[in-house]
PDB file of C-alpha atoms and ligand atoms in Angstrom:
ATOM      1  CA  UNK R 279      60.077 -19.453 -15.624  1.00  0.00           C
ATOM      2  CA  UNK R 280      56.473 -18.264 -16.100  1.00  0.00           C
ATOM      3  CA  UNK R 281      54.964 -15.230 -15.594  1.00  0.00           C
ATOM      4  CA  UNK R 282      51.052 -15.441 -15.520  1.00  0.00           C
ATOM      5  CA  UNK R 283      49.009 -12.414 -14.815  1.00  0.00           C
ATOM      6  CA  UNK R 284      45.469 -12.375 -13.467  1.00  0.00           C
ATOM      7  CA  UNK R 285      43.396  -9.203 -14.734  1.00  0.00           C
ATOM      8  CA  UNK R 286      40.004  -8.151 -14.062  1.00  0.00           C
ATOM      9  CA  UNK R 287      37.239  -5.777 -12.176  1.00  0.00           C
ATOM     10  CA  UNK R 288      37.368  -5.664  -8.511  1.00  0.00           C
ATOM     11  CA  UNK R 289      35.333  -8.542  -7.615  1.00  0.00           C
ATOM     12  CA  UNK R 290      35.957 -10.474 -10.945  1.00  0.00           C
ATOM     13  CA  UNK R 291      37.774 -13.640  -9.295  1.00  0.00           C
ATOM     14  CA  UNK R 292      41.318 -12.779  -9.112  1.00  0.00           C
ATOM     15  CA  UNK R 293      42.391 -13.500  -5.798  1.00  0.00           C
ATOM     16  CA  UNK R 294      39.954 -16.820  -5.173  1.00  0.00           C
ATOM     17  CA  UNK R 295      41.504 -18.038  -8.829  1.00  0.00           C
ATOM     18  CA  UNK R 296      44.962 -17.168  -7.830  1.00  0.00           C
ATOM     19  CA  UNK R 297      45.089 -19.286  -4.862  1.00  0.00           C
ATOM     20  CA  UNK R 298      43.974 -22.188  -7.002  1.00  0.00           C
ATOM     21  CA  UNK R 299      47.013 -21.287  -9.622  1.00  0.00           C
ATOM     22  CA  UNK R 300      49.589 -20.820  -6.988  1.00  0.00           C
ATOM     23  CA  UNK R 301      48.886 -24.192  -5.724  1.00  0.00           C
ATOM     24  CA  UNK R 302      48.621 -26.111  -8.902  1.00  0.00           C
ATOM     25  CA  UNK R 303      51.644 -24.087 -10.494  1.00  0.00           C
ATOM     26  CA  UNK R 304      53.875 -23.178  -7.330  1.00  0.00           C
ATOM     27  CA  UNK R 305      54.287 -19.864  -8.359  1.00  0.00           C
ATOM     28  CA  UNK R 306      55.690 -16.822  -5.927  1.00  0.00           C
ATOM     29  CA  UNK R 307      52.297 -15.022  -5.579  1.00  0.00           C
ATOM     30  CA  UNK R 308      52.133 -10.975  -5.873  1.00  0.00           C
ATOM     31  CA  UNK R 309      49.080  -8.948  -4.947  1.00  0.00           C
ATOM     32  CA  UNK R 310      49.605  -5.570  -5.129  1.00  0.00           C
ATOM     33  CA  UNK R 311      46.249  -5.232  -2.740  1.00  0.00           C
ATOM     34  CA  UNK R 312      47.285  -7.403  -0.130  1.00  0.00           C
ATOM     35  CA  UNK R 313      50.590  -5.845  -0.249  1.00  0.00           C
ATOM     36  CA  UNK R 314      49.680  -2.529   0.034  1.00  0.00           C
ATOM     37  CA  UNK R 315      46.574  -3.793   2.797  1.00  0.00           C
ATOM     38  CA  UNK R 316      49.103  -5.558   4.939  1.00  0.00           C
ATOM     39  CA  UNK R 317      51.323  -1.937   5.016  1.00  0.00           C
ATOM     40  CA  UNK R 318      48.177  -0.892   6.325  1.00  0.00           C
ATOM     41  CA  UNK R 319      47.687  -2.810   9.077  1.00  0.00           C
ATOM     42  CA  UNK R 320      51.607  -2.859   9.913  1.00  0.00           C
ATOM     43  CA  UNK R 321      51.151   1.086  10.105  1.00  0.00           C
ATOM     44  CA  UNK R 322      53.909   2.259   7.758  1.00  0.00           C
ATOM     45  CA  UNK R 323      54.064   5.413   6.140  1.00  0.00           C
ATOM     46  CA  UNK R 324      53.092   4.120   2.977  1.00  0.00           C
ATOM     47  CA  UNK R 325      50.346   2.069   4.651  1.00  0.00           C
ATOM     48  CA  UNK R 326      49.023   5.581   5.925  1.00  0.00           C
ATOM     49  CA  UNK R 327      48.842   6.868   2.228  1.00  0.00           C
ATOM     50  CA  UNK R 328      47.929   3.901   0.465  1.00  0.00           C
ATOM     51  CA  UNK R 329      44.725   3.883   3.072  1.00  0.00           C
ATOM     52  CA  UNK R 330      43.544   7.011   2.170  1.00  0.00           C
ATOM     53  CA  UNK R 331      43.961   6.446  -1.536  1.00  0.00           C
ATOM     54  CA  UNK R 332      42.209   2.885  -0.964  1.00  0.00           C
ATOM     55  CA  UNK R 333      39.508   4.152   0.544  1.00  0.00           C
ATOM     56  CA  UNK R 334      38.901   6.801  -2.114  1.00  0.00           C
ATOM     57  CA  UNK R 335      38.199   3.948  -4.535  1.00  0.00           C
ATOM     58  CA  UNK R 336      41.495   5.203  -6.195  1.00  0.00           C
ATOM     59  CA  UNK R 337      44.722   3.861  -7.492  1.00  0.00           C
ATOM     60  CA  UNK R 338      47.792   4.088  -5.977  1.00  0.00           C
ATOM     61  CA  UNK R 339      50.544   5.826  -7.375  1.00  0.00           C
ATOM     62  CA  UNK R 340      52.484   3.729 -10.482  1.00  0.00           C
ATOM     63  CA  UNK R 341      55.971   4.875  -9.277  1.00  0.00           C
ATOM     64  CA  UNK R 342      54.935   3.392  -6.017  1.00  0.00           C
ATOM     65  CA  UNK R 343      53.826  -0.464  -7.011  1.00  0.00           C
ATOM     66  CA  UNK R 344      56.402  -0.503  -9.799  1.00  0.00           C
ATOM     67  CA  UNK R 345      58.998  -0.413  -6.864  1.00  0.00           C
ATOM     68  CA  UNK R 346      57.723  -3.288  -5.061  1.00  0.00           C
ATOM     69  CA  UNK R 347      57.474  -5.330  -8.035  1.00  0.00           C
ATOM     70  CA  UNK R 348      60.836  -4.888  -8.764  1.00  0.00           C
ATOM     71  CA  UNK R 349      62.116  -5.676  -5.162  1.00  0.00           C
ATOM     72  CA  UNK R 350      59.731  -8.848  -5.283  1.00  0.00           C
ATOM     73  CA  UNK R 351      60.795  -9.448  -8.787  1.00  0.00           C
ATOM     74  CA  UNK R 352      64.207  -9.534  -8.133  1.00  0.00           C
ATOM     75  CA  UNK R 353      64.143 -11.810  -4.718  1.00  0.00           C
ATOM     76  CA  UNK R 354      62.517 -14.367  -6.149  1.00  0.00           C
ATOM     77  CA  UNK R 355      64.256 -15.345  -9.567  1.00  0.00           C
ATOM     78  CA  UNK R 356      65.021 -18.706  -8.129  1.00  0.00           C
ATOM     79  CA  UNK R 357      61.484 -19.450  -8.398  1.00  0.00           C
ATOM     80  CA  UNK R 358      59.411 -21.255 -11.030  1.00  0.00           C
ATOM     81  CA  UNK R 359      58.146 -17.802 -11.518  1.00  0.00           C
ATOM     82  CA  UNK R 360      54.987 -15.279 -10.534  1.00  0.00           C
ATOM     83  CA  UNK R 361      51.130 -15.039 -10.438  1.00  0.00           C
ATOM     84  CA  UNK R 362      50.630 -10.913 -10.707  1.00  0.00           C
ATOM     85  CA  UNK R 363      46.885 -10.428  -8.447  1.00  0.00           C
ATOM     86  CA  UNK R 364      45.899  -6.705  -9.625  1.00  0.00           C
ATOM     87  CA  UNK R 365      48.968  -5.893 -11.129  1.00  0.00           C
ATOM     88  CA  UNK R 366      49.466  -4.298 -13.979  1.00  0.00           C
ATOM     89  CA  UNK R 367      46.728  -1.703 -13.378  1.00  0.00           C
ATOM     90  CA  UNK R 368      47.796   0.879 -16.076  1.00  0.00           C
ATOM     91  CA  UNK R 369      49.135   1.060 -19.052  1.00  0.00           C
ATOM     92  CA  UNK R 370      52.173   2.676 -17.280  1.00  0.00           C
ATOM     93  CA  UNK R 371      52.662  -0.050 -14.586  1.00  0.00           C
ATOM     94  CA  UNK R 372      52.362  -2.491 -17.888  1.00  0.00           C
ATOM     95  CA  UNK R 373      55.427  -1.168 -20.130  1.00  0.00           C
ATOM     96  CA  UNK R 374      57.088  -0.983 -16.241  1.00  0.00           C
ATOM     97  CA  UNK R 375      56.522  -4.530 -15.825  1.00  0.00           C
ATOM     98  CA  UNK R 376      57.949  -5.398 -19.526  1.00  0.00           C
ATOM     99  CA  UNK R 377      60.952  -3.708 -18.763  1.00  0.00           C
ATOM    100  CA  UNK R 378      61.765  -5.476 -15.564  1.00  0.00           C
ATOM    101  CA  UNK R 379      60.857  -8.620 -17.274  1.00  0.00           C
ATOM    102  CA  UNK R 380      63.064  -7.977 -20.101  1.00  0.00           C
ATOM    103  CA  UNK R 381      65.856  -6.374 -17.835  1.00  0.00           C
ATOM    104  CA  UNK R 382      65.915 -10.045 -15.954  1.00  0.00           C
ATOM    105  CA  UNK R 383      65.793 -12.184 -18.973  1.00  0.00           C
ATOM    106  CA  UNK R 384      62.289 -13.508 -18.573  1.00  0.00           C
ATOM    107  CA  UNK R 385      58.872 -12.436 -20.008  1.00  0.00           C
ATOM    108  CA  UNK R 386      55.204 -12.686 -19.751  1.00  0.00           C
ATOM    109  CA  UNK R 387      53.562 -15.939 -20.642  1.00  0.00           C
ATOM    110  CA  UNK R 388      50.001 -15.002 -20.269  1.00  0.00           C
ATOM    111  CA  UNK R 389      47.597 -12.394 -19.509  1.00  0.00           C
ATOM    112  CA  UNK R 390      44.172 -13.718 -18.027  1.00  0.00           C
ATOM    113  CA  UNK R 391      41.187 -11.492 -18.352  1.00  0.00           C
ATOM    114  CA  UNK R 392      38.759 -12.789 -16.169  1.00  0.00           C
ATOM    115  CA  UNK R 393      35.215 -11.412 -17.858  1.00  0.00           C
ATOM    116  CA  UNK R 394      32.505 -10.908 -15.375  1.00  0.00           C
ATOM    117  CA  UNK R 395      30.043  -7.899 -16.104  1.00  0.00           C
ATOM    118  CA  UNK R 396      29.873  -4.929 -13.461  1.00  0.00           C
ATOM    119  CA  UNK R 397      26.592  -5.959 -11.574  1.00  0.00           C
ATOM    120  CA  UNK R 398      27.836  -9.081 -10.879  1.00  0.00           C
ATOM    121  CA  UNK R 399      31.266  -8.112  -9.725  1.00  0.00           C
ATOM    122  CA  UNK R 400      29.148  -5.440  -7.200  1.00  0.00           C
ATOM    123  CA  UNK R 401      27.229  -8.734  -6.134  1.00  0.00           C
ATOM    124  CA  UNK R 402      29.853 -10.247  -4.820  1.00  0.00           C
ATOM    125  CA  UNK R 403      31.663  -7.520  -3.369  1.00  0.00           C
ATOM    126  CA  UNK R 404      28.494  -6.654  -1.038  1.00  0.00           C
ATOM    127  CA  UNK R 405      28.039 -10.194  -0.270  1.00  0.00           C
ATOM    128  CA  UNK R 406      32.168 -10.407   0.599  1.00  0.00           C
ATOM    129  CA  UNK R 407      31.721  -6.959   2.530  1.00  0.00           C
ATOM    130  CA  UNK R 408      29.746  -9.127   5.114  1.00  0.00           C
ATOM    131  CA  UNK R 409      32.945 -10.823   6.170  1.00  0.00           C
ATOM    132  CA  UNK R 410      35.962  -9.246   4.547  1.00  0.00           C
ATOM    133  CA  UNK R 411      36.676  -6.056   6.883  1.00  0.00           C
ATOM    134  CA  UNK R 412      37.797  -4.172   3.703  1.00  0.00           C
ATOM    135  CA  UNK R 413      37.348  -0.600   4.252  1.00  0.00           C
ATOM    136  CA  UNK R 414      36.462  -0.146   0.254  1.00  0.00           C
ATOM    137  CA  UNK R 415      34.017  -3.265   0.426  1.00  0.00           C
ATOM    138  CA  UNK R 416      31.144  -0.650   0.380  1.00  0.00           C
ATOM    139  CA  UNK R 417      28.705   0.543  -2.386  1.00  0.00           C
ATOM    140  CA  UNK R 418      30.007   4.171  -2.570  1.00  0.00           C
ATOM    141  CA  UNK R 419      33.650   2.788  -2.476  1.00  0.00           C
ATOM    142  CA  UNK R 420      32.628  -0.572  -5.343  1.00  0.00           C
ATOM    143  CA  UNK R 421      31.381   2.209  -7.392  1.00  0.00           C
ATOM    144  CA  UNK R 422      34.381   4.388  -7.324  1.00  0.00           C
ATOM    145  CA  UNK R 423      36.647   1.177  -8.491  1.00  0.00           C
ATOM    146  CA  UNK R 424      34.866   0.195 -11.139  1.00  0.00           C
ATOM    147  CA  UNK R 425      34.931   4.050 -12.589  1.00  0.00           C
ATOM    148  CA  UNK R 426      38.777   3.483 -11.807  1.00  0.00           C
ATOM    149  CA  UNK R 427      39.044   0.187 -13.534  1.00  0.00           C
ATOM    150  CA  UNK R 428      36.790   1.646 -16.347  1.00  0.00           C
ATOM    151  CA  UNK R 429      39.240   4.219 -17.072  1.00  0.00           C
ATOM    152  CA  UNK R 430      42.382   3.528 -15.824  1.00  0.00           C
ATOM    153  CA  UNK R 431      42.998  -0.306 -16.004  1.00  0.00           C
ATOM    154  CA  UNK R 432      40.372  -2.050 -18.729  1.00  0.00           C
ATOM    155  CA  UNK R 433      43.105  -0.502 -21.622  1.00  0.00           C
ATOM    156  CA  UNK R 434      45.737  -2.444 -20.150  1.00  0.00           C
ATOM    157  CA  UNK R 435      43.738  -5.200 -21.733  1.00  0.00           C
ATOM    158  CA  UNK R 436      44.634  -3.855 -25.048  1.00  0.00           C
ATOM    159  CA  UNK R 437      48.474  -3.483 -24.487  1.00  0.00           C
ATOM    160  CA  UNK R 438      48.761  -7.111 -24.039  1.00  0.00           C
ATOM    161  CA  UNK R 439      46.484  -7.807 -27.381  1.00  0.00           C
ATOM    162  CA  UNK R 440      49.019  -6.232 -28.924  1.00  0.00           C
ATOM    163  CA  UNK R 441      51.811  -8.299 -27.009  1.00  0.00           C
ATOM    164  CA  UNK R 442      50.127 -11.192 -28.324  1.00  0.00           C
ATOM    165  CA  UNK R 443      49.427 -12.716 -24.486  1.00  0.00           C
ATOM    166  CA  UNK R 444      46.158 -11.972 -24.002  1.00  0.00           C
ATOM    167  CA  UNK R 445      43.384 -14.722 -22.817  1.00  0.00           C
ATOM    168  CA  UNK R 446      40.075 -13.832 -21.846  1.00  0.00           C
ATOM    169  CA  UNK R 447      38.065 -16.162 -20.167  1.00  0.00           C
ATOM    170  CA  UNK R 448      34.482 -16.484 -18.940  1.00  0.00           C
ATOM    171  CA  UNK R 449      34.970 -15.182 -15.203  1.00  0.00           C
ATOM    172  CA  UNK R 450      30.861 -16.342 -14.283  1.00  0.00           C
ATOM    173  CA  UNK R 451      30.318 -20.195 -13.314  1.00  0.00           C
ATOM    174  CA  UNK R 452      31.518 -22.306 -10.026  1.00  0.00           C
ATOM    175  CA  UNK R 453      34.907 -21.411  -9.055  1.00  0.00           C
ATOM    176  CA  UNK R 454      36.247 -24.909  -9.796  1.00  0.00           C
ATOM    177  CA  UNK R 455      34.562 -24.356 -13.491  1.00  0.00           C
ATOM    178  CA  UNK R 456      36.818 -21.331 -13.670  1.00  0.00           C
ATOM    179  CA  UNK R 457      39.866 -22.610 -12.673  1.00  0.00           C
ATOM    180  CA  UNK R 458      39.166 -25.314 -15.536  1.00  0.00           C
ATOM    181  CA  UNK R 459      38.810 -22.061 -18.242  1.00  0.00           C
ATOM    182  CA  UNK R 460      42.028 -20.907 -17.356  1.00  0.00           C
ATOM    183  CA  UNK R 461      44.074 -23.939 -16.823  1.00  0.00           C
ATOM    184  CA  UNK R 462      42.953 -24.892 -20.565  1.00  0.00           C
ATOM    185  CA  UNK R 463      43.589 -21.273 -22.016  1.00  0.00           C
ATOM    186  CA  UNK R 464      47.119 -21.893 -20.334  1.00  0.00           C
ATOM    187  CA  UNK R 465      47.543 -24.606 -23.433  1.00  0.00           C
ATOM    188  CA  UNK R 466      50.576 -26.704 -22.096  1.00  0.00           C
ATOM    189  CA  UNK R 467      52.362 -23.648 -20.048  1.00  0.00           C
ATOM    190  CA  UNK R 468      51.524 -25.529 -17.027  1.00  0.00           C
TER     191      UNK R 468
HETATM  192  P1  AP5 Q  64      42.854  -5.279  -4.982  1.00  0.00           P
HETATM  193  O1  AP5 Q  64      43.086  -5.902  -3.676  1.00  0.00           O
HETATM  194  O2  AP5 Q  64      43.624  -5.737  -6.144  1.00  0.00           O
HETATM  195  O3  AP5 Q  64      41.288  -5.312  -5.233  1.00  0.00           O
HETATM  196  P2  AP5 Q  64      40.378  -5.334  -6.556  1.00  0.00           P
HETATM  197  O4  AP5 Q  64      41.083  -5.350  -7.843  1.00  0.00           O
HETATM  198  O5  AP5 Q  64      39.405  -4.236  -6.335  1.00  0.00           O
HETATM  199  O6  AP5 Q  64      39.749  -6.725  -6.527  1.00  0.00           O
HETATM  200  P3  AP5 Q  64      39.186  -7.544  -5.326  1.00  0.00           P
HETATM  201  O7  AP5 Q  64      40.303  -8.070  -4.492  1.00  0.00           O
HETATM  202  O8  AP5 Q  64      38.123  -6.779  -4.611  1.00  0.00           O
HETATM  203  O9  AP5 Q  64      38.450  -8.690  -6.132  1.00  0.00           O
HETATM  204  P4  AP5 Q  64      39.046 -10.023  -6.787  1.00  0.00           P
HETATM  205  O10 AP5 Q  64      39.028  -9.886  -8.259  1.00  0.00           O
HETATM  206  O11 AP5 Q  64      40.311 -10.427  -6.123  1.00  0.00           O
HETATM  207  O12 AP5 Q  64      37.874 -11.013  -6.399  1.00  0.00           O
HETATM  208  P5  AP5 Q  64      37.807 -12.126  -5.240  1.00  0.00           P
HETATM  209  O13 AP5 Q  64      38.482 -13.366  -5.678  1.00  0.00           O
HETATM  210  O14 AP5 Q  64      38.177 -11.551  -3.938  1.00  0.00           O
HETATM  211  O15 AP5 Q  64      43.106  -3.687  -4.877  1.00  0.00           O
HETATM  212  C1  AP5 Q  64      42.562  -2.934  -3.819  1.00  0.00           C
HETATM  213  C2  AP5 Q  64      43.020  -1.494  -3.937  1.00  0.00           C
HETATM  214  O16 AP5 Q  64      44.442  -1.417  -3.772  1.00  0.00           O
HETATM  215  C3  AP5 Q  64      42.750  -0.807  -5.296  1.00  0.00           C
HETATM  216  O17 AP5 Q  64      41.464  -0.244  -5.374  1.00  0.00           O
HETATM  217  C4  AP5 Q  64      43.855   0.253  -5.314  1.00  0.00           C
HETATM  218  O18 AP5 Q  64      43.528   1.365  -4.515  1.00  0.00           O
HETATM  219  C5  AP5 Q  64      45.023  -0.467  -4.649  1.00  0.00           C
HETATM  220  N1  AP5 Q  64      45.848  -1.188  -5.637  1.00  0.00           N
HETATM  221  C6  AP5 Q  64      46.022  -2.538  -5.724  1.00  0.00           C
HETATM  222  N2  AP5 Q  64      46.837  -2.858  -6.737  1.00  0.00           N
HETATM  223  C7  AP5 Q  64      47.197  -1.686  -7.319  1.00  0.00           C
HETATM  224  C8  AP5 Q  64      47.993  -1.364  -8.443  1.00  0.00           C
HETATM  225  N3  AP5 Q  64      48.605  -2.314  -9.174  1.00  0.00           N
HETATM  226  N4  AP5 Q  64      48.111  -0.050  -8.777  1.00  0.00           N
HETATM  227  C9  AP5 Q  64      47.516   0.919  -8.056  1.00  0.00           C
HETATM  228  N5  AP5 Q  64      46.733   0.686  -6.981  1.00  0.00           N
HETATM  229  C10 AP5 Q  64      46.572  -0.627  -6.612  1.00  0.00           C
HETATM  230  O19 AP5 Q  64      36.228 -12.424  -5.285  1.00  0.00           O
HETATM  231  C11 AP5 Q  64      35.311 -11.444  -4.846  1.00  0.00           C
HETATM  232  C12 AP5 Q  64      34.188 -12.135  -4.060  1.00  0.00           C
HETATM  233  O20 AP5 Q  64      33.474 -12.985  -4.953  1.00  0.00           O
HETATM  234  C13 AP5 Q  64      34.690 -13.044  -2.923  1.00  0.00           C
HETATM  235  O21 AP5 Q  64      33.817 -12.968  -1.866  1.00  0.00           O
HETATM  236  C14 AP5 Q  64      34.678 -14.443  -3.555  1.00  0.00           C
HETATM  237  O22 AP5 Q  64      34.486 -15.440  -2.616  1.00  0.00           O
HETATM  238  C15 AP5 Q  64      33.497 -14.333  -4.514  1.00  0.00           C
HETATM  239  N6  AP5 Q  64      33.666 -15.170  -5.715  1.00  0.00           N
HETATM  240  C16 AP5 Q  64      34.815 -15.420  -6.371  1.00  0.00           C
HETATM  241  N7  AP5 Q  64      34.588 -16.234  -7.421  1.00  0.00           N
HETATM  242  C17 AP5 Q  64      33.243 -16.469  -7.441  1.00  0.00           C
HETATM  243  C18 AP5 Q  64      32.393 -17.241  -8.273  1.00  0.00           C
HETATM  244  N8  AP5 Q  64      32.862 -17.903  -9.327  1.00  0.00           N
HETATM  245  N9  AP5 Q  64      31.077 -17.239  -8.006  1.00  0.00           N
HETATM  246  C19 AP5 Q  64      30.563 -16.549  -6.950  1.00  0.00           C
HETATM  247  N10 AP5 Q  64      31.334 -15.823  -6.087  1.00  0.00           N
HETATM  248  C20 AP5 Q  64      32.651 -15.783  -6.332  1.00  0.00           C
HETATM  249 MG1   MG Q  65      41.614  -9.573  -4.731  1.00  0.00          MG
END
């Protein structure tokens, strides 16, 4: 079973590479952001608080996600495994995710660090903010994530250098040149 996460900047790739992986590698796909977006638009209660932390540019809470990745985790063990979208976010939500792993006999096969610098990332974002009806596609909102990311998520990257997992690749190109980068750093897992 593998476990493949994608990592990276709001705006780095993740979710246009993931839909490429998912295909290729049939894997059950978990975004914590279109989770937590479709709560949103169903109107739950933790749609309600997730919006207002969304909108903030913030994260939501770690006790929170961790939950539905275990639910998700645990339905789908028939699988040939999961693409993580935005997930794990902190260091927290990391050694979380290690422990579920562990807890159902499986573990993490790679961590993808889709580089892309900041200016870039904020590029796209306006450009998707045309089309994308996200309520933190904005430039106040883009700038609060990337403080977020800067502070809360990039040292996730260095929890999985020390699991040994850890792939960065070169998140600026075509898309299809992308996918190629990451297929090859996946070195015979797929
Ligand atoms: P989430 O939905 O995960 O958003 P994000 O991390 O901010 O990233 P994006 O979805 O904006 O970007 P992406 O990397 O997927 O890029 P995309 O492929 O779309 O999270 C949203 C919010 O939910 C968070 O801020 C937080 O509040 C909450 N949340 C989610 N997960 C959480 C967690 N685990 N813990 C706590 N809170 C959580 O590409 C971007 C644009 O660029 C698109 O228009 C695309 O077409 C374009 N593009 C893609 N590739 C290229 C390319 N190669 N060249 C040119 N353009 C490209
Ligand atoms: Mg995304």
């Amino acid at each position: 079973m593998l476990n493949i996460a994608l990592f990276g900047a709001p705006g780095a790739g993740k979710g246009t590479q993931s839909s490429r992986l998912i295909e290729k590698c049939k894997l059950t796909y978990i975004s914590t952001g279109e989770i937590l977006r479709e709560e949103i638009r169903k109107g739950t209660e933790l749609g309600l608080e997730a919006k207002k932390t969304i909108e903030a540019g913030k994260l939501v809470s770690d006790d929170i996600i961790v939950k539905i990745i275990e639910k998700i985790v645990k339905a789908n063990l028939d699988g040939k495994g999961f693409l993580y979208d935005g997930f794990p976010r902190t260091v927290a939500q990391a050694e979380a995710l290690e422990s579920i792993l562990e807890k159902n006999g499986i573990k993490m096969n790679a961590f993808i660090c889709l580089d892309v610098p900041f200016d870039i990332c904020v590029e796209r974002l306006l450009n998707r903010a045309k089309t994308s009806g996200r309520s933190d596609d904005n430039e106040e909102t883009i700038k609060k994530r990337l403080v977020e990311y800067e502070n809360k998520t990039a040292p996730v990257a260095d929890f999985y250098r020390k699991h040994g997992t850890f792939v960065a690749v070169e998140g600026v190109g075509t898309e299809e040149e992308i996918f190629e980068r990451i297929i090859n750093s996946l070195k015979g897992c797929v």
